[in-house]
Short mmCIF file of C-alpha atoms and ligand atoms in Angstrom, two decimals:
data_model
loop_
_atom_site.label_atom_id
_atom_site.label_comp_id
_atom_site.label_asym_id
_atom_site.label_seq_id
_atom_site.Cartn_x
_atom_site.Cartn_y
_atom_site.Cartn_z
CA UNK A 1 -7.51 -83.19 40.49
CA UNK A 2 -7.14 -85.96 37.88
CA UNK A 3 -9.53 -89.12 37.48
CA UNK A 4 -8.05 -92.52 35.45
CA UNK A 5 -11.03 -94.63 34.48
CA UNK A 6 -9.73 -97.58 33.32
CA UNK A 7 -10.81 -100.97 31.57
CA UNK A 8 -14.08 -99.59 30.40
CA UNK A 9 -16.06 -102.24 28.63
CA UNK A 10 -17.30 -99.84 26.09
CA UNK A 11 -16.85 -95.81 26.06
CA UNK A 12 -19.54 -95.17 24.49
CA UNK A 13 -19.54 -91.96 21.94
CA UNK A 14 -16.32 -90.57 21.24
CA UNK A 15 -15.88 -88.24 18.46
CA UNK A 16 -12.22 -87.10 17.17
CA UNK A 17 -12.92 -84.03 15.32
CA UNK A 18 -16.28 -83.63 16.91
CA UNK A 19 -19.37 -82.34 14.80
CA UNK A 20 -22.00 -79.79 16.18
CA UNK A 21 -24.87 -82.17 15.76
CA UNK A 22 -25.44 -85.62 13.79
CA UNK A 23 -28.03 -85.32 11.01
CA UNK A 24 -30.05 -87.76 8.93
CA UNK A 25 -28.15 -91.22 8.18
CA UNK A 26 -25.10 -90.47 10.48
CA UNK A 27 -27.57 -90.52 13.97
CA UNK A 28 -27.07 -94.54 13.09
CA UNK A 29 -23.21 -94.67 13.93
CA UNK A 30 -22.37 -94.24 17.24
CA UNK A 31 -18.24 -94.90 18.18
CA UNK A 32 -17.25 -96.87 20.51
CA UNK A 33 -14.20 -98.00 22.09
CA UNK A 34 -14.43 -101.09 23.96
CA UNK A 35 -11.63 -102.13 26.61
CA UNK A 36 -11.22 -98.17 27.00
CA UNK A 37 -9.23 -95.95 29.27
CA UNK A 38 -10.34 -91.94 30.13
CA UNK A 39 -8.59 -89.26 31.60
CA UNK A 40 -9.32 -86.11 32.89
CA UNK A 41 -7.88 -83.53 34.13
CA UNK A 42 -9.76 -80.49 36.46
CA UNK A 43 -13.14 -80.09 34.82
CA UNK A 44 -11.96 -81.28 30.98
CA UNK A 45 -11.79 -84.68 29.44
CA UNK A 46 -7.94 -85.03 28.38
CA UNK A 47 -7.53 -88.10 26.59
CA UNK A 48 -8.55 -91.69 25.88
CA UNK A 49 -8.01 -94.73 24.79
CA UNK A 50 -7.83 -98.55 24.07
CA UNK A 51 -6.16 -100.44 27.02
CA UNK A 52 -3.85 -101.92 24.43
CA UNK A 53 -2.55 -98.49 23.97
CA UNK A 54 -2.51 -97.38 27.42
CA UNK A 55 0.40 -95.30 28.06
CA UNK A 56 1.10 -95.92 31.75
CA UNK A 57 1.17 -93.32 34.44
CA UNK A 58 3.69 -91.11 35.03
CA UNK A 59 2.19 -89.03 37.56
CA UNK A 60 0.45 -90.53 40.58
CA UNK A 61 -0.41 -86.82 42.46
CA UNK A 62 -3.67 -86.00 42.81
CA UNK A 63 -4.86 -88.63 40.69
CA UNK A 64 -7.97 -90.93 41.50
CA UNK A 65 -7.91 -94.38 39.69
CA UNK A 66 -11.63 -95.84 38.92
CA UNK A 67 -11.76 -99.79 37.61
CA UNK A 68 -14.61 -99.59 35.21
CA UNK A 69 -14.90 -103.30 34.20
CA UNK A 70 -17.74 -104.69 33.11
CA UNK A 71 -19.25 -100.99 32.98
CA UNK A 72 -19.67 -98.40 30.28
CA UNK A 73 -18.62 -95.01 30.27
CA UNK A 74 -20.89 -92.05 28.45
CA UNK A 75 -21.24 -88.32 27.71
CA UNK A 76 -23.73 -86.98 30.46
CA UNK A 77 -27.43 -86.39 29.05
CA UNK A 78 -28.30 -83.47 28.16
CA UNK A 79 -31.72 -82.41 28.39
CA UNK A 80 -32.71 -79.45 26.14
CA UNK A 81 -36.31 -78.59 27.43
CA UNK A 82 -37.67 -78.99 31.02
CA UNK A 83 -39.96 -76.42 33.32
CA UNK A 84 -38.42 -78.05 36.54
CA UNK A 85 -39.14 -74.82 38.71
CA UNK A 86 -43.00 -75.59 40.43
CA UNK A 87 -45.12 -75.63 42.84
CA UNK A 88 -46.94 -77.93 43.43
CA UNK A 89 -47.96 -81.17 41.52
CA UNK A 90 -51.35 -81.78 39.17
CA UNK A 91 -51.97 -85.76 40.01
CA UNK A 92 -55.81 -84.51 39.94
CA UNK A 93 -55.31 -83.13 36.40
CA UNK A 94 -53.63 -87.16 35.48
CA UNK A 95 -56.81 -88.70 37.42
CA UNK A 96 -59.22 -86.39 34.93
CA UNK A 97 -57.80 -87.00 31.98
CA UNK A 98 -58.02 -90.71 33.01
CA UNK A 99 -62.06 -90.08 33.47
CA UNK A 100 -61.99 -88.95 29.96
CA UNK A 101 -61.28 -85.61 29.90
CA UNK A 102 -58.48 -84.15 27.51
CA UNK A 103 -55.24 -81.72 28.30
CA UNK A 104 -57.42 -78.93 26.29
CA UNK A 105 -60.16 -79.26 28.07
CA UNK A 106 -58.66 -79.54 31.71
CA UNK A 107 -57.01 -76.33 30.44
CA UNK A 108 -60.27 -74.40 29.60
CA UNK A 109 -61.61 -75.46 32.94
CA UNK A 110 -58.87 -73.20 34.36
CA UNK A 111 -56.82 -75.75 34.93
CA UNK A 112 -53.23 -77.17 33.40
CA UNK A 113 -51.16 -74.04 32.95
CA UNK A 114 -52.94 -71.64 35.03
CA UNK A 115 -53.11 -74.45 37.74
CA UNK A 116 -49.35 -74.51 38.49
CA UNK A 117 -49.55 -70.82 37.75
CA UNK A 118 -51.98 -70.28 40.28
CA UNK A 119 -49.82 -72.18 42.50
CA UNK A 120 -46.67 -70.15 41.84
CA UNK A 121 -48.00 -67.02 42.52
CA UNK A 122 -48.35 -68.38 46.56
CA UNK A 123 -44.52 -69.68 46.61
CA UNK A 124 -41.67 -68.05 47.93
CA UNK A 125 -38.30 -67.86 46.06
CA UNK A 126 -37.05 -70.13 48.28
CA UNK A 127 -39.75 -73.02 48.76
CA UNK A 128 -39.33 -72.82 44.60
CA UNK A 129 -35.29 -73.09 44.58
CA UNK A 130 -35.21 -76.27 47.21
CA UNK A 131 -37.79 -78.09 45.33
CA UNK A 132 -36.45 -77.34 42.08
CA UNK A 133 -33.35 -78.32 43.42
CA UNK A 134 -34.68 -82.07 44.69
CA UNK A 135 -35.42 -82.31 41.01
CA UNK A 136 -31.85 -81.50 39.58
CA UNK A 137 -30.29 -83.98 42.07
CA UNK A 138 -32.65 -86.97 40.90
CA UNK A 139 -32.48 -85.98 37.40
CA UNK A 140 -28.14 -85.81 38.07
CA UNK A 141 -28.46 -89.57 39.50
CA UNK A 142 -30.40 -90.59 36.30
CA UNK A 143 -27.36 -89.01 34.40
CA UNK A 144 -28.20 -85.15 33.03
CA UNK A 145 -25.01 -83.47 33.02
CA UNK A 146 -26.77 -80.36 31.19
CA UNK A 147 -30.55 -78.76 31.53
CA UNK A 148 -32.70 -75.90 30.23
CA UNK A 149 -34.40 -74.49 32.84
CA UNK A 150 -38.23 -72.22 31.10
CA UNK A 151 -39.82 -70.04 33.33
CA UNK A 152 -43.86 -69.82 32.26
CA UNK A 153 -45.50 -70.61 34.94
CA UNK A 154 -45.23 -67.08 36.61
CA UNK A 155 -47.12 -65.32 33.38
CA UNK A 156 -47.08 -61.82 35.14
CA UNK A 157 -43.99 -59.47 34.84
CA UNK A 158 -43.42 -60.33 39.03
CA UNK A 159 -44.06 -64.26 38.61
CA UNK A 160 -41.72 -64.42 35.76
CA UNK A 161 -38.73 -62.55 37.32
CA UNK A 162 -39.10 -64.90 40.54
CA UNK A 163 -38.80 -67.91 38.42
CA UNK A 164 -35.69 -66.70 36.52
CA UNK A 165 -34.46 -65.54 39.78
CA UNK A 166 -34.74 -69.15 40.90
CA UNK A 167 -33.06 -70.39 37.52
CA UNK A 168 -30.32 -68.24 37.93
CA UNK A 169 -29.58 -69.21 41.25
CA UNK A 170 -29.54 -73.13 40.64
CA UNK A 171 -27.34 -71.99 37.62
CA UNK A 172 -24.83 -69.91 40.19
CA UNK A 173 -24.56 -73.56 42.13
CA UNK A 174 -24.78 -76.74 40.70
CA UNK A 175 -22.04 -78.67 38.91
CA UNK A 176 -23.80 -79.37 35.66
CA UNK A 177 -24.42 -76.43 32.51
CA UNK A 178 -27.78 -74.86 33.48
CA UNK A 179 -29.54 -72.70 30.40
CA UNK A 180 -32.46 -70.25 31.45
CA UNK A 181 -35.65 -69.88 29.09
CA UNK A 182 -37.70 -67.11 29.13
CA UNK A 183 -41.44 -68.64 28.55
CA UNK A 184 -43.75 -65.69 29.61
CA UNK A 185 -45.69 -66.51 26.09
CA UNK A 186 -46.57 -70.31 27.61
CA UNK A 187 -50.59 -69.23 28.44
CA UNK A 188 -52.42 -66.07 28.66
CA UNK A 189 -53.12 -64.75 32.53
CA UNK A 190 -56.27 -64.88 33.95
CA UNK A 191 -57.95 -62.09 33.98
CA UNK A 192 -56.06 -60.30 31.16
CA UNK A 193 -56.30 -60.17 27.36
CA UNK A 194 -53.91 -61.98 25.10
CA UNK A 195 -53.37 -58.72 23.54
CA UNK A 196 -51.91 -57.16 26.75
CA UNK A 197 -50.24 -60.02 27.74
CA UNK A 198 -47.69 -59.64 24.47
CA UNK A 199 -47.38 -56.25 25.13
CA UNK A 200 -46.09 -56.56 28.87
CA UNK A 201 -44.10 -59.30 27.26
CA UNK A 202 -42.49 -57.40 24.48
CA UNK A 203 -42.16 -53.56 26.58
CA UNK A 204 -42.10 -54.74 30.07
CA UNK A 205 -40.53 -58.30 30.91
CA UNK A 206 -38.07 -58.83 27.47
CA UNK A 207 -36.08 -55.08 28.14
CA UNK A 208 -35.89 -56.10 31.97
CA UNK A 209 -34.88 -59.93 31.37
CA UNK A 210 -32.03 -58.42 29.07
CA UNK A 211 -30.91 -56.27 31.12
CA UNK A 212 -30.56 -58.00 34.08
CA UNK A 213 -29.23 -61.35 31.67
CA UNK A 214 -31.98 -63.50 33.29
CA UNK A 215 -32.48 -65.04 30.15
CA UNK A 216 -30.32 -67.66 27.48
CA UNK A 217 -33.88 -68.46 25.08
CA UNK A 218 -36.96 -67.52 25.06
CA UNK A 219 -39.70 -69.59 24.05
CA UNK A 220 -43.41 -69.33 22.94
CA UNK A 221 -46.21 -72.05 23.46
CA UNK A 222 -47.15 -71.97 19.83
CA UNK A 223 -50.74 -73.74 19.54
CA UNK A 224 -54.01 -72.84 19.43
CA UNK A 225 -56.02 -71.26 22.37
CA UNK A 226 -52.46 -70.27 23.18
CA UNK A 227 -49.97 -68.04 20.85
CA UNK A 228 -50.52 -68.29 17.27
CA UNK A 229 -47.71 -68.39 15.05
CA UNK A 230 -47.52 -64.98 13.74
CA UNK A 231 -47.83 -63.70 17.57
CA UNK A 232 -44.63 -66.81 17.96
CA UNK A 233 -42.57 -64.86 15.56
CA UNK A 234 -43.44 -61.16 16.55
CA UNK A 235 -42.59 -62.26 20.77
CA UNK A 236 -39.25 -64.24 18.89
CA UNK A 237 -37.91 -61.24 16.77
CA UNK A 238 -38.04 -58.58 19.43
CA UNK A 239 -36.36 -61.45 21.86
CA UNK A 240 -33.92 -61.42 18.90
CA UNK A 241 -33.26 -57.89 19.10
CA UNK A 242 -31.80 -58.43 22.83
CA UNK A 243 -29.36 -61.25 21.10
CA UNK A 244 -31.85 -63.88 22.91
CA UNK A 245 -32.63 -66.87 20.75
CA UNK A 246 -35.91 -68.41 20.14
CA UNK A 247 -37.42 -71.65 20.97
CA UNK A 248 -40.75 -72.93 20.29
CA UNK A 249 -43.36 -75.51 21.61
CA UNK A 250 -44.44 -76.51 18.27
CA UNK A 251 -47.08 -78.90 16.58
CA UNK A 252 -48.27 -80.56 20.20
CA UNK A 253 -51.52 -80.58 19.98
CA UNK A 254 -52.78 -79.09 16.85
CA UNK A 255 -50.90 -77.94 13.72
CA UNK A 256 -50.37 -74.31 14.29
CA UNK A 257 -47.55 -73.45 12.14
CA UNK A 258 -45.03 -73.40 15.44
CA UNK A 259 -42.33 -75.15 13.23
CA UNK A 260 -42.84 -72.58 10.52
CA UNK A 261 -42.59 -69.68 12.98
CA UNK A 262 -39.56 -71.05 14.84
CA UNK A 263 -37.32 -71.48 11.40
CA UNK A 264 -38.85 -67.94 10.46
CA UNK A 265 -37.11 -66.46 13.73
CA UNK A 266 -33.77 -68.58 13.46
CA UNK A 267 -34.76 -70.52 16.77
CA UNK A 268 -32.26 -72.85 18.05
CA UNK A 269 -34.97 -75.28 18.40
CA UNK A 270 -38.85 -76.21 17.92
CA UNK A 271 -39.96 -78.93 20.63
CA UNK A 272 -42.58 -81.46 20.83
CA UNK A 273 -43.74 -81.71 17.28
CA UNK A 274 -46.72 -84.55 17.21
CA UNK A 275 -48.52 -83.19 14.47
CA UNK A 276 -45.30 -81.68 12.31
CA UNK A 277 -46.05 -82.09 8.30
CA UNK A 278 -44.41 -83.03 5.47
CA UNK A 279 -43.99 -79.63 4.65
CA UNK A 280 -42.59 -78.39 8.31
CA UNK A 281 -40.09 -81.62 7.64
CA UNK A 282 -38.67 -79.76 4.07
CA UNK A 283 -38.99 -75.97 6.05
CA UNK A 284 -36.72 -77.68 8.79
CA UNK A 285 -34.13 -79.19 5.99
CA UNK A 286 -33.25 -75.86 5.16
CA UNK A 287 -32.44 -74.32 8.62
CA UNK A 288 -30.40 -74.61 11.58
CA UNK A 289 -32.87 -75.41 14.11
CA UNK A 290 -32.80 -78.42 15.77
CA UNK A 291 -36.37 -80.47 16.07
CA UNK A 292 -36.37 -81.86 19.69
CA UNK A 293 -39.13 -84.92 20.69
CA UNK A 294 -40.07 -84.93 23.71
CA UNK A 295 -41.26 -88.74 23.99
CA UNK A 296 -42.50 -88.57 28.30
CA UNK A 297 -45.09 -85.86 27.15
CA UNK A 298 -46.37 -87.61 24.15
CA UNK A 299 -46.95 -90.47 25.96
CA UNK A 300 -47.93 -89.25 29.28
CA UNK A 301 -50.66 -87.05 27.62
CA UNK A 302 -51.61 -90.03 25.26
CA UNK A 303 -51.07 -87.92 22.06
CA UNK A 304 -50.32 -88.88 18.87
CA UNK A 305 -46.35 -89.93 17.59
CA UNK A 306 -43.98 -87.45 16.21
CA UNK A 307 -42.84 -88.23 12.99
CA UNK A 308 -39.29 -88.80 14.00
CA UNK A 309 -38.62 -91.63 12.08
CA UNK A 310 -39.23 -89.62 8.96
CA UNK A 311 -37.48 -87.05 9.86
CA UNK A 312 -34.55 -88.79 10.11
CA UNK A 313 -35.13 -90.45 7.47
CA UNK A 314 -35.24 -87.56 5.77
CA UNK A 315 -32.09 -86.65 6.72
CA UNK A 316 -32.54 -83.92 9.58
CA UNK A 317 -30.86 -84.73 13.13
CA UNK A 318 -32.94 -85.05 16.04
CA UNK A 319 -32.85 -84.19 19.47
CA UNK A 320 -34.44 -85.66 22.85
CA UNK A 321 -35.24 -84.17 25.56
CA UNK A 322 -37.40 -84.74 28.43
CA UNK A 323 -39.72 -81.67 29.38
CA UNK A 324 -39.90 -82.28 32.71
CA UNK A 325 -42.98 -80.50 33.95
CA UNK A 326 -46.00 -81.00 36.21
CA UNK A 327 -48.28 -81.14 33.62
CA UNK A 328 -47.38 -83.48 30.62
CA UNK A 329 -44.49 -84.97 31.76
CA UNK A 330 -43.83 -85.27 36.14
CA UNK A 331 -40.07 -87.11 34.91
CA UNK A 332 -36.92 -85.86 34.09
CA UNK A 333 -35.18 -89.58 33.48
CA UNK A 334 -33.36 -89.41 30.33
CA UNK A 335 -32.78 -92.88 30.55
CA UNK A 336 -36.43 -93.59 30.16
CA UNK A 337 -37.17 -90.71 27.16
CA UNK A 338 -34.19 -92.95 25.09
CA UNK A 339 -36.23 -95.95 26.03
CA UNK A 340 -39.80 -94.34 24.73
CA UNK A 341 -38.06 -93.13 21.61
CA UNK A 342 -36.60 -96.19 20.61
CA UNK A 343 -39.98 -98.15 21.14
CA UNK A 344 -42.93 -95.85 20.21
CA UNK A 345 -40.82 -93.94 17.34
CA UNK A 346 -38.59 -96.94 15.97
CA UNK A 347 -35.26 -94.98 16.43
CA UNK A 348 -32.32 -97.12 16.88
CA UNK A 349 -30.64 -96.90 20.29
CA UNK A 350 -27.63 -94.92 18.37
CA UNK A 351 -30.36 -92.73 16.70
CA UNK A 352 -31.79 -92.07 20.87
CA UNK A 353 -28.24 -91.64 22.23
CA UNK A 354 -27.19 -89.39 19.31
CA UNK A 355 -30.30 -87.66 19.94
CA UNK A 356 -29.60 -87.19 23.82
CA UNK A 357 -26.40 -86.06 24.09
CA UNK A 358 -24.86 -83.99 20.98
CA UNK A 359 -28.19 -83.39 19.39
CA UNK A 360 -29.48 -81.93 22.61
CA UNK A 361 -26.38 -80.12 23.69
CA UNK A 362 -26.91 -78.49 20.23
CA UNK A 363 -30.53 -77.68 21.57
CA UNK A 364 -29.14 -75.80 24.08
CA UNK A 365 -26.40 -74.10 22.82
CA UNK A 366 -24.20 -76.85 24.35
CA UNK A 367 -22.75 -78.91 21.40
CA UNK A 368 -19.08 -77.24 21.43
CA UNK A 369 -18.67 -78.14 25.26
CA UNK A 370 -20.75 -81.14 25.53
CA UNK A 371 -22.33 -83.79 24.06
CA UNK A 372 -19.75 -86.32 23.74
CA UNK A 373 -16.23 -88.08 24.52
CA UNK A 374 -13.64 -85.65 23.13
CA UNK A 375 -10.39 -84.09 24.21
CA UNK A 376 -10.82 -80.85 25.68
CA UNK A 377 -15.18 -80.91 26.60
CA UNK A 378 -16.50 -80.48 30.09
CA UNK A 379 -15.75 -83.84 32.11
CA UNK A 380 -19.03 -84.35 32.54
CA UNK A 381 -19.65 -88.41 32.26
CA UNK A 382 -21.75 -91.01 33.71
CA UNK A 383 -20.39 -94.64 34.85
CA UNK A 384 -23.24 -97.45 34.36
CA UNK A 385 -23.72 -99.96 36.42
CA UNK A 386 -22.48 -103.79 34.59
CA UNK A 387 -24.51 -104.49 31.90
CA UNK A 388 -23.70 -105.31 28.84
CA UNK A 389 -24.22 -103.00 25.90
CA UNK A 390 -25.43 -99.22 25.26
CA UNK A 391 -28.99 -100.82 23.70
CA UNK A 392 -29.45 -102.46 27.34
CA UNK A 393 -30.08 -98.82 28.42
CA UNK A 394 -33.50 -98.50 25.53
CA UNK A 395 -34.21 -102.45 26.54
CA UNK A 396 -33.99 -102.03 30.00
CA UNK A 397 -36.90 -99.75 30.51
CA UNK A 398 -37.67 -97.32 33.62
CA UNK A 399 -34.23 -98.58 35.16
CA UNK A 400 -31.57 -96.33 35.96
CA UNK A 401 -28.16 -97.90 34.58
CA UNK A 402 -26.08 -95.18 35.99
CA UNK A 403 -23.86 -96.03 38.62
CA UNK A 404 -20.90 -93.08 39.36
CA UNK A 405 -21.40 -89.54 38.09
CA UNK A 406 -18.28 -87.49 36.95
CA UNK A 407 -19.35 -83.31 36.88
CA UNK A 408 -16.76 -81.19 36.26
CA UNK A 409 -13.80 -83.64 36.36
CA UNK A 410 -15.51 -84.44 40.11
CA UNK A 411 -17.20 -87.48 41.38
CA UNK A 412 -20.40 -86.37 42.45
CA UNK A 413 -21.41 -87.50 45.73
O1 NIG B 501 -44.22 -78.68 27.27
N1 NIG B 501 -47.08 -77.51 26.17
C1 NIG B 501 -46.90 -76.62 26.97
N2 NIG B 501 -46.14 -76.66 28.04
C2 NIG B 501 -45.72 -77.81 28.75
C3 NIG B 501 -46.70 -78.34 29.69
C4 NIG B 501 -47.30 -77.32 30.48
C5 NIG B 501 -48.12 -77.83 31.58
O2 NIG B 501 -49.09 -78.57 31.36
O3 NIG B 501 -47.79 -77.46 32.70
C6 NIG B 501 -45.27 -78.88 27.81
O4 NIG B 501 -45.93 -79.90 27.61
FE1 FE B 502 -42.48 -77.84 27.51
#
């Protein structure tokens, strides 16, 4: 199977010799070719081009011609942190906190976490797969072409494995790059001490989530009243030990070091980051792992900015992501995460697009395969509707410009 898109107004970030994220003062350029060709062959991206250039075809078998004028043509989103596997919803929780209560307190009430954990526990494997699996078909229409999928809302060694079960099973079928999270550190069980809790996490649930490969990360809710950051690196480094990277929620609603920790253990990335420092700005200049915003939580839950603009500024990379959950964040649309980031944080719509495809394919492990326009990565693309430039996507706000969806080198119907 081979796909010709042809007269592209703008293909929008295409790399040559493609980098495995964009740091600092480089998240401002973002190539482009305008009047554009792409091919692809099977599943890959094969070539592309100016129109000018356009070498004709030779071979008409097989191959399906799309007339992109007017449109653009980009790398799929890819969305580095979501908990998309739920029961449930929490619109009671959203009605609270709009009668003045807070996310910590609705939490210490029994609610937030241990809500949707509650409501877990009562879900079969199979109610949780089909709704999960609503989710990854309206987040694939909004343009994600790769997701990380955290468990943490089982919190016992049963719950857990039923979640990753699930994960692993939207993994085995649908057409875009699925990465599984291990989050059994996201609260403490009712009923149970924190203590205990880390200790079924590090004897019982790691050695069996290794062994039966359930698991790509695993990731620690690193904040106070939760998992404190010497408890984030102890859970990371035996994780580690099984060749399972870390990942951190880090600096959401307190400073608790989660940064710190998550550098510490080599994580591939430390999320969320509203009250990050100065300091956790120069620990994260000297590391490898990727700070990820994750601008629908922020501003569902009303909290305070990230300091993205400084980091950048600073000269680290960024990445986006959407944290799709029922808590802080009931959206997956990448779309509208670029659009928050550009206006609450000041990033420049190449700074948000940077940040939501290589930066976040990076977040995930992703960023040799995905991320961007280059010969040879997964043909995983997105066709806008007409409009007229990439910073109508930030401008136009809550809209979904995508209008064809290319996974695997295959429209997706
Ligand atoms: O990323 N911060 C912790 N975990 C999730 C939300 C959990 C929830 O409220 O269900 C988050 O915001
Ligand atoms: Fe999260």
């Amino acid at each position: 199977m081979k796909i010709l898109i042809k007269n592209i107004k703008s293909l929008v970030q295409v790399e040559e010799k493609t980098r495995l994220k964009i740091s600092g003062a480089e998240m401002k350029t973002l190539s482009c070719i305008s009047n554009a060709w792409l091919a692809i062959e099977d599943d890959k991206i094969a070539d592309f081009g100016e129109m000018k250039d356009f070498p004709g075809i030779s071979d008409w078998s097989n191959l399906q011609v799309i007339d992109a004028t007017g449109k653009l043509v980009f790398p799929s989103w890819c969305d580095s942190h979501t908990h998309i596997v739920y029961a449930g919803n929490r619109e009671q929780e959203f009605v609270d906190r709009i009668n003045g209560l807070s996310y910590e307190e609705i939490a210490k009430r029994g609610g937030g976490i241990l809500n949707s954990a509650k409501k877990l526990q009562d879900a079969s494997e199979d109610e949780l797969f089909e709704s999960a699996m609503k989710r990854i078909r309206e987040v694939i229409l909004q343009g994600t072409g790769a997701i990380e999928i955290k468990s943490g809302y089982g919190l016992s060694f049963e719950a857990e494995l039923k979640m990753l079960r699930v994960i692993k099973r939207i993994k085995a079928i649908v057409p875009i790059s699925v990465k599984a999270t291990f989050l059994g550190a996201h609260a403490i069980p009712s009923g149970m001490t924190k203590e205990k809790h880390i200790e079924n996490i590090i004897n019982e649930m790691l050695p069996r989530i290794a062994e039966e490969k359930l698991a790509d990360y695993c990731d620690v809710f690193c904040e106070r009243n939760y998992f404190t950051k010497e408890e984030t690196v102890k859970i990371l480094s035996e994780a580690n030990k099984y060749g399972i990277k870390g990942k951190v929620h880090a600096e959401q609603l307190s400073h608790s070091g989660g940064i710190e920790a998550g550098v510490k253990s080599n994580a591939i990335s430390v999320d969320h980051l509203e009250f990050a420092n100065e300091n956790d700005i120069s620990i994260l200049k000297n590391s490898e792992t990727m700070g990820t915003i994750l601008p629908g939580a922020q501003f569902f839950l009303g909290l305070q900015n990230p300091p993205a603009r400084k980091m950048i500024d600073a000269g680290l990379p960024i990445a986006i992501a959407s944290d799709y959950n029922p808590g802080s964040c009931p959206s997956g649309n990448m779309n509208f995460m670029i659009s928050l980031a550009c206006i609450n944080y000041k990033l420049t719509p190449e700074e948000a697009i940077n940040g939501a495809t290589i930066n976040s394919a990076y977040a995930m492990g992703l960023s040799k395969t995905h991320g961007n326009i280059a010969i040879g990565k997964q043909a995983n693309v997105f066709i806008t509707k007409e409009i007229p430039n990439y910073a109508f996507i930030p401008y136009s706000f809550a809209n979904n410009p995508v209008e064809t969806i290319i996974l695997n080198g295959q429209i997706f119907k």
